[in-house]
Amino acid sequence: MNRVPESELVLVPGGTLITPTPEEGRALSITMARHSIHNIQPDLDVLKGGRPNYSTTPDSLIAVSQVIAIEFQTVAAANNYWRN
Amino acid sequence: MNRVPESELVLVPGGTLITPTPEEGRALSITMARHSIHNIQPDLDVLKGGRPNYSTTPDSLIAVSQVIAIEFQTVAAANNYWRN
Amino acid sequence: MNRVPESELVLVPGGTLITPTPEEGRALSITMARHSIHNIQPDLDVLKGGRPNYSTTPDSLIAVSQVIAIEFQTVAAANNYWRN
Amino acid sequence: MNRVPESELVLVPGGTLITPTPEEGRALSITMARHSIHNIQPDLDVLKGGRPNYSTTPDSLIAVSQVIAIEFQTVAAANNYWRN
Amino acid sequence: MNRVPESELVLVPGGTLITPTPEEGRALSITMARHSIHNIQPDLDVLKGGRPNYSTTPDSLIAVSQVIAIEFQTVAAANNYWRN
Amino acid sequence: MNRVPESELVLVPGGTLITPTPEEGRALSITMARHSIHNIQPDLDVLKGGRPNYSTTPDSLIAVSQVIAIEFQTVAAANNYWRN
């Protein structure tokens, strides 16, 4: 098996939910969602094989955007919504 | 690849979740959801190719409206629901 | 294109999440969900063409009811659940 | 059209999210979800026609149970989880 | 109709969301989700007939696990996450 | 039936939602989601039989990542987002 590199399996990259800006918090949300998937399916070839499929299917893209939105609820709350 | 312009890839346009009004908060929610998708699929031709599909399919439209509702939960909380 | 009237595109009708009663909060949730969809697909003919489809499909009706439930979480929180 | 009776269209029956017990809060959650659907599709014959379909399809039942769970999050929070 | 026994229709078994431990809170979440379904479809034969179907379909199992996760959010919040 | 071992059926492994780090909180979220599924379907052969299916289907992987995101909302809140 052509395994995803170790760094792509870290569940919370950076080890914290706290980020300086909303932009970085949003990026973290995307990364966490991606790394969830890497942990369930760590075979890089399978992952790459699926990409042409989901990334061109509107319903799959919508589903991914929903996961990001849910992750971001957590990250944003952790950062008190970067209010100050 | 005909790439989505840089401005369409910003994850939190404006760099803040705080908006003066609920209307603008809702608009930000829509934009954030759209920009999530741009980041996963930055090929403009693929995005445009998918639009006739999802935008005329009721179930896809419902799915998009759900993502917006989830994003808005975050934005509304960030703004203390614009209570004052 | 036979465009949805401007009033149907307002994202937060009334400009506030605060409502006098739960009933009105719930009605606002439904309206916000509907107006999300109008903003993604503002062609009235496409919208009307899809209605016989989703409104007679149980799974679509369930999906719509879920979006309403999510919107209502936000509206109810904004109103402190109309506790007093 | 054989229209759903008026009482089945009330969005928040009883006009409040506050209930004496969790059991009644849960029942309210189910009713609110059902009445959402009545408001989108008020034709009793269509509703009854769909019932044999969704009520015998596991995935539809799971989807309904998810909507109830989401509604209940709101009702339970409104009641401070009936902690006392 | 071979009706589900009365005890399987109680929406919040035990009449409270408060549990001594996370383990019991999680078990309550599963039971509440199951009893939702019993209330929508109280015919034991239909329920049993569907089981071989959903319980061997990965996507259905994932959907069930999502409902449990949502119910648990409520139960965990009710118990202040069993922090002490 | 080739039953899942007892340890794989514990709903909240460790008996607490509190974890020292976000990484461990995330791992707990994944485990709780998996153990939900074990409780609904404790037949190891059925579980293993389904794995090649869902783990190579992008939409299923996205669905799993959503469940993890929802579980993590609970675990992160329980830990006050590991803010200190």
PDB file of N, CA and C in Angstrom, chain B residues 4-43:
ATOM      1  N   VAL B   4     -10.238  29.431 -10.857  1.00  0.00           N
ATOM      2  CA  VAL B   4     -11.056  30.410 -10.138  1.00  0.00           C
ATOM      3  C   VAL B   4     -10.153  31.573  -9.694  1.00  0.00           C
ATOM      4  N   PRO B   5     -10.579  32.827  -9.855  1.00  0.00           N
ATOM      5  CA  PRO B   5      -9.727  33.952  -9.428  1.00  0.00           C
ATOM      6  C   PRO B   5      -9.432  33.898  -7.932  1.00  0.00           C
ATOM      7  N   GLU B   6      -8.290  34.464  -7.567  1.00  0.00           N
ATOM      8  CA  GLU B   6      -7.797  34.403  -6.185  1.00  0.00           C
ATOM      9  C   GLU B   6      -8.866  34.856  -5.180  1.00  0.00           C
ATOM     10  N   SER B   7      -9.608  35.897  -5.512  1.00  0.00           N
ATOM     11  CA  SER B   7     -10.598  36.454  -4.576  1.00  0.00           C
ATOM     12  C   SER B   7     -11.712  35.460  -4.249  1.00  0.00           C
ATOM     13  N   GLU B   8     -11.911  34.511  -5.146  1.00  0.00           N
ATOM     14  CA  GLU B   8     -12.965  33.513  -4.940  1.00  0.00           C
ATOM     15  C   GLU B   8     -12.484  32.334  -4.093  1.00  0.00           C
ATOM     16  N   LEU B   9     -11.207  32.410  -3.702  1.00  0.00           N
ATOM     17  CA  LEU B   9     -10.643  31.335  -2.890  1.00  0.00           C
ATOM     18  C   LEU B   9     -10.445  31.746  -1.434  1.00  0.00           C
ATOM     19  N   VAL B  10     -10.629  33.035  -1.162  1.00  0.00           N
ATOM     20  CA  VAL B  10     -10.511  33.509   0.227  1.00  0.00           C
ATOM     21  C   VAL B  10     -11.573  32.785   1.048  1.00  0.00           C
ATOM     22  N   LEU B  11     -11.165  32.173   2.159  1.00  0.00           N
ATOM     23  CA  LEU B  11     -12.099  31.327   2.908  1.00  0.00           C
ATOM     24  C   LEU B  11     -13.087  32.152   3.728  1.00  0.00           C
ATOM     25  N   VAL B  12     -12.594  33.227   4.325  1.00  0.00           N
ATOM     26  CA  VAL B  12     -13.486  34.127   5.074  1.00  0.00           C
ATOM     27  C   VAL B  12     -13.320  35.535   4.498  1.00  0.00           C
ATOM     28  N   PRO B  13     -14.074  35.827   3.455  1.00  0.00           N
ATOM     29  CA  PRO B  13     -13.919  37.140   2.805  1.00  0.00           C
ATOM     30  C   PRO B  13     -14.184  38.266   3.809  1.00  0.00           C
ATOM     31  N   GLY B  14     -13.276  39.252   3.805  1.00  0.00           N
ATOM     32  CA  GLY B  14     -13.380  40.335   4.773  1.00  0.00           C
ATOM     33  C   GLY B  14     -12.600  40.045   6.039  1.00  0.00           C
ATOM     34  N   GLY B  15     -12.234  38.774   6.218  1.00  0.00           N
ATOM     35  CA  GLY B  15     -11.364  38.405   7.332  1.00  0.00           C
ATOM     36  C   GLY B  15     -12.023  38.430   8.702  1.00  0.00           C
ATOM     37  N   THR B  16     -13.332  38.520   8.724  1.00  0.00           N
ATOM     38  CA  THR B  16     -14.028  38.560  10.019  1.00  0.00           C
ATOM     39  C   THR B  16     -15.413  37.944   9.859  1.00  0.00           C
ATOM     40  N   LEU B  17     -15.933  37.399  10.959  1.00  0.00           N
ATOM     41  CA  LEU B  17     -17.303  36.868  10.962  1.00  0.00           C
ATOM     42  C   LEU B  17     -18.313  37.933  11.385  1.00  0.00           C
ATOM     43  N   ILE B  18     -17.798  39.065  11.821  1.00  0.00           N
ATOM     44  CA  ILE B  18     -18.676  40.131  12.342  1.00  0.00           C
ATOM     45  C   ILE B  18     -19.224  40.955  11.181  1.00  0.00           C
ATOM     46  N   THR B  19     -20.530  41.098  11.160  1.00  0.00           N
ATOM     47  CA  THR B  19     -21.180  41.891  10.110  1.00  0.00           C
ATOM     48  C   THR B  19     -22.166  42.861  10.772  1.00  0.00           C
ATOM     49  N   PRO B  20     -22.410  43.992  10.115  1.00  0.00           N
ATOM     50  CA  PRO B  20     -23.329  44.974  10.725  1.00  0.00           C
ATOM     51  C   PRO B  20     -24.772  44.463  10.848  1.00  0.00           C
ATOM     52  N   THR B  21     -25.211  43.655   9.904  1.00  0.00           N
ATOM     53  CA  THR B  21     -26.619  43.254   9.893  1.00  0.00           C
ATOM     54  C   THR B  21     -26.750  41.745   9.653  1.00  0.00           C
ATOM     55  N   PRO B  22     -27.907  41.170  10.031  1.00  0.00           N
ATOM     56  CA  PRO B  22     -28.179  39.765   9.709  1.00  0.00           C
ATOM     57  C   PRO B  22     -28.120  39.497   8.201  1.00  0.00           C
ATOM     58  N   GLU B  23     -28.613  40.435   7.420  1.00  0.00           N
ATOM     59  CA  GLU B  23     -28.599  40.257   5.969  1.00  0.00           C
ATOM     60  C   GLU B  23     -27.175  40.034   5.461  1.00  0.00           C
ATOM     61  N   GLU B  24     -26.259  40.869   5.940  1.00  0.00           N
ATOM     62  CA  GLU B  24     -24.865  40.703   5.509  1.00  0.00           C
ATOM     63  C   GLU B  24     -24.246  39.435   6.083  1.00  0.00           C
ATOM     64  N   GLY B  25     -24.679  39.049   7.289  1.00  0.00           N
ATOM     65  CA  GLY B  25     -24.192  37.802   7.882  1.00  0.00           C
ATOM     66  C   GLY B  25     -24.636  36.596   7.063  1.00  0.00           C
ATOM     67  N   ARG B  26     -25.840  36.694   6.589  1.00  0.00           N
ATOM     68  CA  ARG B  26     -26.373  35.617   5.751  1.00  0.00           C
ATOM     69  C   ARG B  26     -25.621  35.567   4.405  1.00  0.00           C
ATOM     70  N   ALA B  27     -25.362  36.731   3.855  1.00  0.00           N
ATOM     71  CA  ALA B  27     -24.615  36.775   2.594  1.00  0.00           C
ATOM     72  C   ALA B  27     -23.213  36.195   2.785  1.00  0.00           C
ATOM     73  N   LEU B  28     -22.596  36.512   3.919  1.00  0.00           N
ATOM     74  CA  LEU B  28     -21.273  35.953   4.204  1.00  0.00           C
ATOM     75  C   LEU B  28     -21.336  34.418   4.295  1.00  0.00           C
ATOM     76  N   SER B  29     -22.396  33.908   4.894  1.00  0.00           N
ATOM     77  CA  SER B  29     -22.563  32.451   5.008  1.00  0.00           C
ATOM     78  C   SER B  29     -22.596  31.790   3.632  1.00  0.00           C
ATOM     79  N   ILE B  30     -23.320  32.410   2.743  1.00  0.00           N
ATOM     80  CA  ILE B  30     -23.403  31.873   1.378  1.00  0.00           C
ATOM     81  C   ILE B  30     -22.035  31.908   0.711  1.00  0.00           C
ATOM     82  N   THR B  31     -21.346  33.027   0.873  1.00  0.00           N
ATOM     83  CA  THR B  31     -20.031  33.172   0.246  1.00  0.00           C
ATOM     84  C   THR B  31     -19.034  32.169   0.811  1.00  0.00           C
ATOM     85  N   MET B  32     -19.051  32.002   2.134  1.00  0.00           N
ATOM     86  CA  MET B  32     -18.111  31.044   2.728  1.00  0.00           C
ATOM     87  C   MET B  32     -18.366  29.633   2.191  1.00  0.00           C
ATOM     88  N   ALA B  33     -19.633  29.260   2.090  1.00  0.00           N
ATOM     89  CA  ALA B  33     -19.957  27.925   1.562  1.00  0.00           C
ATOM     90  C   ALA B  33     -19.452  27.790   0.125  1.00  0.00           C
ATOM     91  N   ARG B  34     -19.681  28.828  -0.666  1.00  0.00           N
ATOM     92  CA  ARG B  34     -19.228  28.776  -2.069  1.00  0.00           C
ATOM     93  C   ARG B  34     -17.714  28.699  -2.169  1.00  0.00           C
ATOM     94  N   HIS B  35     -17.035  29.465  -1.324  1.00  0.00           N
ATOM     95  CA  HIS B  35     -15.579  29.462  -1.393  1.00  0.00           C
ATOM     96  C   HIS B  35     -14.981  28.147  -0.879  1.00  0.00           C
ATOM     97  N   SER B  36     -15.665  27.476   0.026  1.00  0.00           N
ATOM     98  CA  SER B  36     -15.222  26.107   0.400  1.00  0.00           C
ATOM     99  C   SER B  36     -15.126  25.255  -0.857  1.00  0.00           C
ATOM    100  N   ILE B  37     -16.179  25.315  -1.623  1.00  0.00           N
ATOM    101  CA  ILE B  37     -16.236  24.487  -2.830  1.00  0.00           C
ATOM    102  C   ILE B  37     -15.157  24.901  -3.825  1.00  0.00           C
ATOM    103  N   HIS B  38     -14.923  26.198  -3.936  1.00  0.00           N
ATOM    104  CA  HIS B  38     -13.861  26.646  -4.840  1.00  0.00           C
ATOM    105  C   HIS B  38     -12.502  26.104  -4.421  1.00  0.00           C
ATOM    106  N   ASN B  39     -12.296  25.976  -3.117  1.00  0.00           N
ATOM    107  CA  ASN B  39     -11.009  25.481  -2.657  1.00  0.00           C
ATOM    108  C   ASN B  39     -10.833  23.985  -2.928  1.00  0.00           C
ATOM    109  N   ILE B  40     -11.930  23.268  -2.913  1.00  0.00           N
ATOM    110  CA  ILE B  40     -11.823  21.824  -3.195  1.00  0.00           C
ATOM    111  C   ILE B  40     -11.728  21.607  -4.709  1.00  0.00           C
ATOM    112  N   GLN B  41     -12.457  22.410  -5.442  1.00  0.00           N
ATOM    113  CA  GLN B  41     -12.485  22.277  -6.899  1.00  0.00           C
ATOM    114  C   GLN B  41     -12.262  23.667  -7.524  1.00  0.00           C
ATOM    115  N   PRO B  42     -11.009  24.041  -7.756  1.00  0.00           N
ATOM    116  CA  PRO B  42     -10.733  25.404  -8.242  1.00  0.00           C
ATOM    117  C   PRO B  42     -10.794  25.535  -9.772  1.00  0.00           C
ATOM    118  N   ASP B  43     -11.241  24.496 -10.428  1.00  0.00           N
ATOM    119  CA  ASP B  43     -11.311  24.562 -11.895  1.00  0.00           C
ATOM    120  C   ASP B  43     -12.663  25.165 -12.302  1.00  0.00           C
TER     121      ASP B  43
END
